[in-house]
Every structure is written in C-alpha cells, then in structure tokens.
C-alpha cells in the first residue's frame, strides 16, 4: 500500500478469498448460467421446426402426422435414406439433377448480370454529376416502393411480345438493367461512404474512368458486392412466382417449381420424399451463405479506413 | 525540372460561388512552397486545381513551360500525397507504389528498381509485403510519400499530409519530409513541392517560401522569417505565430516630440523610425500589434535594449500558463487583454502573482507593428527590422 502512494497508481492488493468475494463470484456464475439457459431454450425453440424437418425425412407418412418429437420412434430408420433417393428420382422422367441444373442456369447468370448492372448504375449515381441525377435517383427509389406484383402483368405481356415465354430470359434479363433497385441502392450507399481520396489518387496515377472502376472501385465494393451476390442467389433460388409465370415445360422447371410439382402429382403423397428433397434444396443457399460469410465479415472489418 | 506558374487563376463553382479570385503565384523550380491559411481559404482547392482534380475556371496554369489547364492529371507530371494517405486498401504496399508505373506501362524490371530504391530511401523495405491496414499511421504516410517518389514527378503536391498523425510523429515526419526534399534536390532530381497545411508550425518549419491565403486570395508570399518579422497586414500577422500577435485598437498621439499609441489610459511611445509613415495619422485610430515574445518583464527584455524604445508599464495580471521554459502570461492593459511569452527564469513576481494584481511589463516597441484600422495593411512594414 505504501508503494501506491509514491507511484500514484491505484492500490493493487491481492484479492483475499473472503466470504464477500465468494458470494459475488457465486452470484455472477448463477446469473451467467441463467442467461445461457434462457437463451439456449429460446434458440432451440426457434430451430425446432428445422430439426423436425430433418427428422421427418426419415419417418413414414403416418408418423409425420402423429408425432411432434423430431426423432423417429425407431432410430434405425435414420439409416434409411430411401426418401432422399426417391425424392431425387421423382415420379417424372426427370431427376432433381435436371431441376438443380435449371435453377443454376437461372441463378448464376442472374447474379452475374446483377453485379455488373448494379455496380455500373451505383457508380454513376455515387460518383458522377449530371443533369437530372437527383430526379432519376428518386425515381429509382420510388420503384423500390412498388409491390413487385404490379409489374407482373405488363412484364408478362412484354416478354410475350418478345417471344421469350417459356425461356429463362424473363427471369434474367430484367436484372441486367439494374431493376433490383434494392441492390443498387445498397451499393450506392456503400460507395457514398467510401472517401474519394483513393479514386483521386488513382486518377493521378493515370486511371481512366473504367480502369478506376475495375482496379479501385470494385475491390473497395467487395463486401457490398458479396452481400448483393449472396442475397440475389438465395432469393432467386427460392423464387417461385417468377418461374411459375414464365416456365411451362416441365423439363425447364427449376427446383422451386419441381418441389411444388411433386406435391400434387397424385392423391397419395409420400411426404418424407418431399421433405427430404426440400432439405436438399436448401443446401446450395446454405453453402453459399457459409462460404460468403467469411468474406462478409472480413469485408466489414477491412473497409474501415483510418481517418 | 519544373516551376509552377499560376496566372490569374479563378475557381467558380457551378452554384456561382467564387472560391479563388485571380491568384498569381510563381513556385520556383526545386522550391518547397507552403500554402497556409485557415479552413475555407481555398488552399486545397488551388492545390487540387494544380493536380487536375478540379477544373480551372479561369486563368492559366503552367507547369514548366506547358500550359496544363486542359491536360489530365496523369499528363501533368505531378504526384500527390493525400491527407488520409489514400492507399489502395486491397493492394500490398509494393503494388500500391507500383500501380501508377504499371498503368504507365513501364517494364517490370524498372518498376522493381524504382520501388526498391524509394523503399530504401524511406527505410520501409520491410513493409513492402504488407497490406495498408497492417500499417501504423506513420508507416502509411511514408508509403504515400513513396508512391509519389517512384513516379519521379516534376512537382510533388502535399494536401495536409501530417494532420492525421499524433503530435510527436508529426514533428519527426516534418523533419523527414524536409530532409527528403533536400536530398532529392541535391541529387538533381525534380523536387518542386507544394505543401498545403493549416498548421503554421509546419508552414514555418518546412517552407522555403510560404503563401498565406485567406478567402481565395493571396495575402503574402515570402520566406518564413520575413513573413514573421514583416507581415504585410494584420491577418498575416495574426495567423503566423503562437500564441498569436496581440492586435488591439489604439490611437496615434504626439508624444514627447515623437509619436506614441494610446490604449485606453496607457500610452506607449513609438520608435522614431515609425515617425515618417505615421506623422499624418496623429489622432487617428489604428491597430497596434505586438508579438507575445516582445513583451516581457523588465529583466527579460534587457537583452533587447539594443532595439531601443523599451516601454515599461503596469498591467493587471489575469492568468498564467506554464509551458516549462516559458510562462504565457495574460494581462490587461488599457482595457485590452494581452498575452506575453516570458522565459521562466525571468518570470519573477509573475510566478507568484494573484489575479487582479498589478504587474510590471516591458514592451519592445521597436518590434511593434501599426496596422490600418480598416484595411489591416501594415503601415510600418518597411520600418520593422528583420531578425
């Protein structure tokens, strides 16, 4: 204690294991345990439907509709993957391999054109001055407020005129014109948050507008573009209405339509098959999400520019 | 090798606001020129116009013998260090430095040579493999400077490059940059530099000449010492120096066969050298200026007696700030507040003075300035001795 006086620092004495300290430590432990119990309980409750879904893919129809417990009564059923096999093969002439391929034929080009169009449009809104910019931007934001269903009818008629019904074009083409306003808006806001210094430095280094975009702006936008790609992937993968309206040939069905189709082929449905295949249908989105998550977090931390 | 010539340079923004009003300036070849001024004085705008990041609304800008008004930034032979360093965050230090050279299409071997040479010069070879986010502020600043050096530009532009560093680092970087400039010049490499800052210490220590700006017009362009000893107007006088010059309203009066200034109830005699310029202003209001270090205790100013015209008066003590070697003393005189910088060894009674206590202070009147009340012009500029 005497040294603390000369050092001018806070007294650093060893904590005695007195009753008071023990009491405090016990109280802290109990409150921590309580918090964890409550949080885990709520977490489990929210995830339970997912567990149930997983378990149900190994159950018989009768068991699915009579039990709430997620594991099948007979645990050996967990080794029986026939529902996955049957679901995958479907009762049509095509397997889900076709449907997954179809889905990717829509999703991958759509993600790519979305990234390109969003970046270009956002770059112009965030970095260039031209007459009518504010007006155009507010129109763009305005379209964000429109319910998408309003556009369905005129869009359908338009694509019908263009002879694109029953092709993937109506599902991909709009994204090539940055019609996904939300994504454009997201990238614009992100870009506005990035100081212009780096771009100015690159101008002095000799970049023209396109080199600037490619060498500087796109790398800076990486975290935002990864989120755009991620959301567009998941949303397009899950999109049901779009394909339902435009695709009529079973051979061209994406996963979402094929799933629905397997439900109403006949009166008696083997639910385990459908549940099994819907779990498989979740996998691409989940995989992409977990792969991207790393960059997502990395991007969020690295974009902090020391000021 | 290039000088930079600004002739009647004007900047008008699309909304009609005129930020720069016909600036004329010559930055000589190899010179280190500092633009200094308060925020909003358009010093950065002028720099950005030289860089090619802002369009030039009027006038002519020459780098070397070429008019560069309509040339793009990369064709002007300039390189710029930004306040936020502006390193490309996704490129390693090496690539940051090499980027401009790659765009210019230089052969790989030469790029490598230039980058390693610059890295050696800045003692940062060990940083070449890092990403900008792994650098400290000072290191990032060095990389930003290195990125300029490799380009071997005709003109270096610095936009408040040290303002994001902490005080200690700023002081050492200041010395480093000055040394670097001298080194480049001695090697015979192009080294004309224009440095923008709002920090007058940076301006005074780094600049070979300083250009003081206010509201888009040049106030004075001169060497640091001339600027300090012979400011052309009250703005320059007040801007350069810390604590700033005491500039207070006063009246010129006839006194004892010569002239003096009257501040409230106090009369300070003016040196005979001021008589010529001020004789027709007797009875008129002017601004009286004197730097804090030219006010002291009677003991502390003894050495300055050679300048003559010591005026010893009684002021009312208000506050002191101990800076270690000096005591900043704030006191009242003739209804005005004054600041004085007094060496601690000579502080004497001031060290113990209470608020409101009368203290004895000496003004070195030979170092005083008289400014016109309305225009702020320094009437005594020619009469002030250079130190």
PDB file of C-alpha atoms in Angstrom, chain A residues 195-209 211-212 214-220 222 298 301-307, chain B residues 48 51-53 72-74 78-80 82-91 96 99-100 103-104 132-133 135-137 147 151 164:
ATOM      1  CA  UNK A 195     -13.849   8.546 -49.283  1.00  0.00           C
ATOM      2  CA  UNK A 196     -12.926   9.659 -52.780  1.00  0.00           C
ATOM      3  CA  UNK A 197      -9.264  10.054 -51.933  1.00  0.00           C
ATOM      4  CA  UNK A 198      -8.325   6.633 -53.249  1.00  0.00           C
ATOM      5  CA  UNK A 199     -10.043   7.265 -56.552  1.00  0.00           C
ATOM      6  CA  UNK A 200      -8.362  10.651 -56.834  1.00  0.00           C
ATOM      7  CA  UNK A 201      -5.019   9.063 -56.108  1.00  0.00           C
ATOM      8  CA  UNK A 202      -5.730   6.584 -58.882  1.00  0.00           C
ATOM      9  CA  UNK A 203      -6.676   9.379 -61.273  1.00  0.00           C
ATOM     10  CA  UNK A 204      -3.320  10.981 -60.596  1.00  0.00           C
ATOM     11  CA  UNK A 205      -1.712   7.566 -61.053  1.00  0.00           C
ATOM     12  CA  UNK A 206      -3.233   7.637 -64.522  1.00  0.00           C
ATOM     13  CA  UNK A 207      -6.506   5.671 -64.391  1.00  0.00           C
ATOM     14  CA  UNK A 208      -9.341   6.451 -66.766  1.00  0.00           C
ATOM     15  CA  UNK A 209     -12.944   6.025 -65.609  1.00  0.00           C
ATOM     16  CA  UNK A 211      -9.769   1.449 -65.064  1.00  0.00           C
ATOM     17  CA  UNK A 212     -10.792   3.322 -61.953  1.00  0.00           C
ATOM     18  CA  UNK A 214     -12.135  -2.044 -62.211  1.00  0.00           C
ATOM     19  CA  UNK A 215      -8.902  -1.503 -60.298  1.00  0.00           C
ATOM     20  CA  UNK A 216     -10.121   0.620 -57.414  1.00  0.00           C
ATOM     21  CA  UNK A 217     -13.888   0.872 -57.004  1.00  0.00           C
ATOM     22  CA  UNK A 218     -14.803  -2.785 -57.475  1.00  0.00           C
ATOM     23  CA  UNK A 219     -12.227  -4.036 -54.950  1.00  0.00           C
ATOM     24  CA  UNK A 220     -13.433  -1.409 -52.499  1.00  0.00           C
ATOM     25  CA  UNK A 222     -16.201  -6.170 -52.491  1.00  0.00           C
ATOM     26  CA  UNK A 298     -13.630  -9.784 -43.436  1.00  0.00           C
ATOM     27  CA  UNK A 301     -13.741  -5.072 -40.862  1.00  0.00           C
ATOM     28  CA  UNK A 302     -11.269  -4.167 -43.597  1.00  0.00           C
ATOM     29  CA  UNK A 303     -13.372  -1.411 -45.109  1.00  0.00           C
ATOM     30  CA  UNK A 304     -12.808   0.686 -42.015  1.00  0.00           C
ATOM     31  CA  UNK A 305     -10.456   3.321 -43.355  1.00  0.00           C
ATOM     32  CA  UNK A 306      -8.301   5.039 -40.825  1.00  0.00           C
ATOM     33  CA  UNK A 307      -9.208   8.679 -40.869  1.00  0.00           C
TER      34      UNK A 307
ATOM     35  CA  UNK B  48      -6.407  20.309 -56.455  1.00  0.00           C
ATOM     36  CA  UNK B  51      -3.267  18.390 -59.537  1.00  0.00           C
ATOM     37  CA  UNK B  52      -6.011  18.288 -62.142  1.00  0.00           C
ATOM     38  CA  UNK B  53      -8.678  17.072 -59.741  1.00  0.00           C
ATOM     39  CA  UNK B  72      -5.422  15.296 -67.487  1.00  0.00           C
ATOM     40  CA  UNK B  73      -3.832  14.668 -64.121  1.00  0.00           C
ATOM     41  CA  UNK B  74      -1.544  11.930 -65.389  1.00  0.00           C
ATOM     42  CA  UNK B  78       2.614  15.576 -60.698  1.00  0.00           C
ATOM     43  CA  UNK B  79       2.214  13.271 -57.725  1.00  0.00           C
ATOM     44  CA  UNK B  80       0.139  13.887 -54.666  1.00  0.00           C
ATOM     45  CA  UNK B  82      -3.382  12.900 -49.515  1.00  0.00           C
ATOM     46  CA  UNK B  83      -4.470  13.708 -46.002  1.00  0.00           C
ATOM     47  CA  UNK B  84      -5.969  10.237 -45.494  1.00  0.00           C
ATOM     48  CA  UNK B  85      -2.980   8.627 -47.253  1.00  0.00           C
ATOM     49  CA  UNK B  86      -5.462   7.222 -49.832  1.00  0.00           C
ATOM     50  CA  UNK B  87      -3.589   3.951 -50.124  1.00  0.00           C
ATOM     51  CA  UNK B  88      -5.413   1.294 -52.114  1.00  0.00           C
ATOM     52  CA  UNK B  89      -6.582  -0.991 -49.305  1.00  0.00           C
ATOM     53  CA  UNK B  90      -6.682  -4.156 -51.391  1.00  0.00           C
ATOM     54  CA  UNK B  91      -3.117  -3.867 -52.671  1.00  0.00           C
ATOM     55  CA  UNK B  96       0.401   0.483 -54.122  1.00  0.00           C
ATOM     56  CA  UNK B  99       0.324   0.860 -59.542  1.00  0.00           C
ATOM     57  CA  UNK B 100       0.929   4.148 -61.333  1.00  0.00           C
ATOM     58  CA  UNK B 103      -0.518   1.895 -65.704  1.00  0.00           C
ATOM     59  CA  UNK B 104       2.151   3.928 -67.425  1.00  0.00           C
ATOM     60  CA  UNK B 132      -2.272  -0.913 -45.830  1.00  0.00           C
ATOM     61  CA  UNK B 133      -4.452  -1.962 -42.906  1.00  0.00           C
ATOM     62  CA  UNK B 135       0.430  -0.257 -41.208  1.00  0.00           C
ATOM     63  CA  UNK B 136       0.534   2.368 -38.491  1.00  0.00           C
ATOM     64  CA  UNK B 137      -0.354   5.942 -39.365  1.00  0.00           C
ATOM     65  CA  UNK B 147       4.143   6.181 -54.019  1.00  0.00           C
ATOM     66  CA  UNK B 151       6.800   8.323 -60.217  1.00  0.00           C
ATOM     67  CA  UNK B 164      -3.829  12.727 -39.079  1.00  0.00           C
TER      68      UNK B 164
END
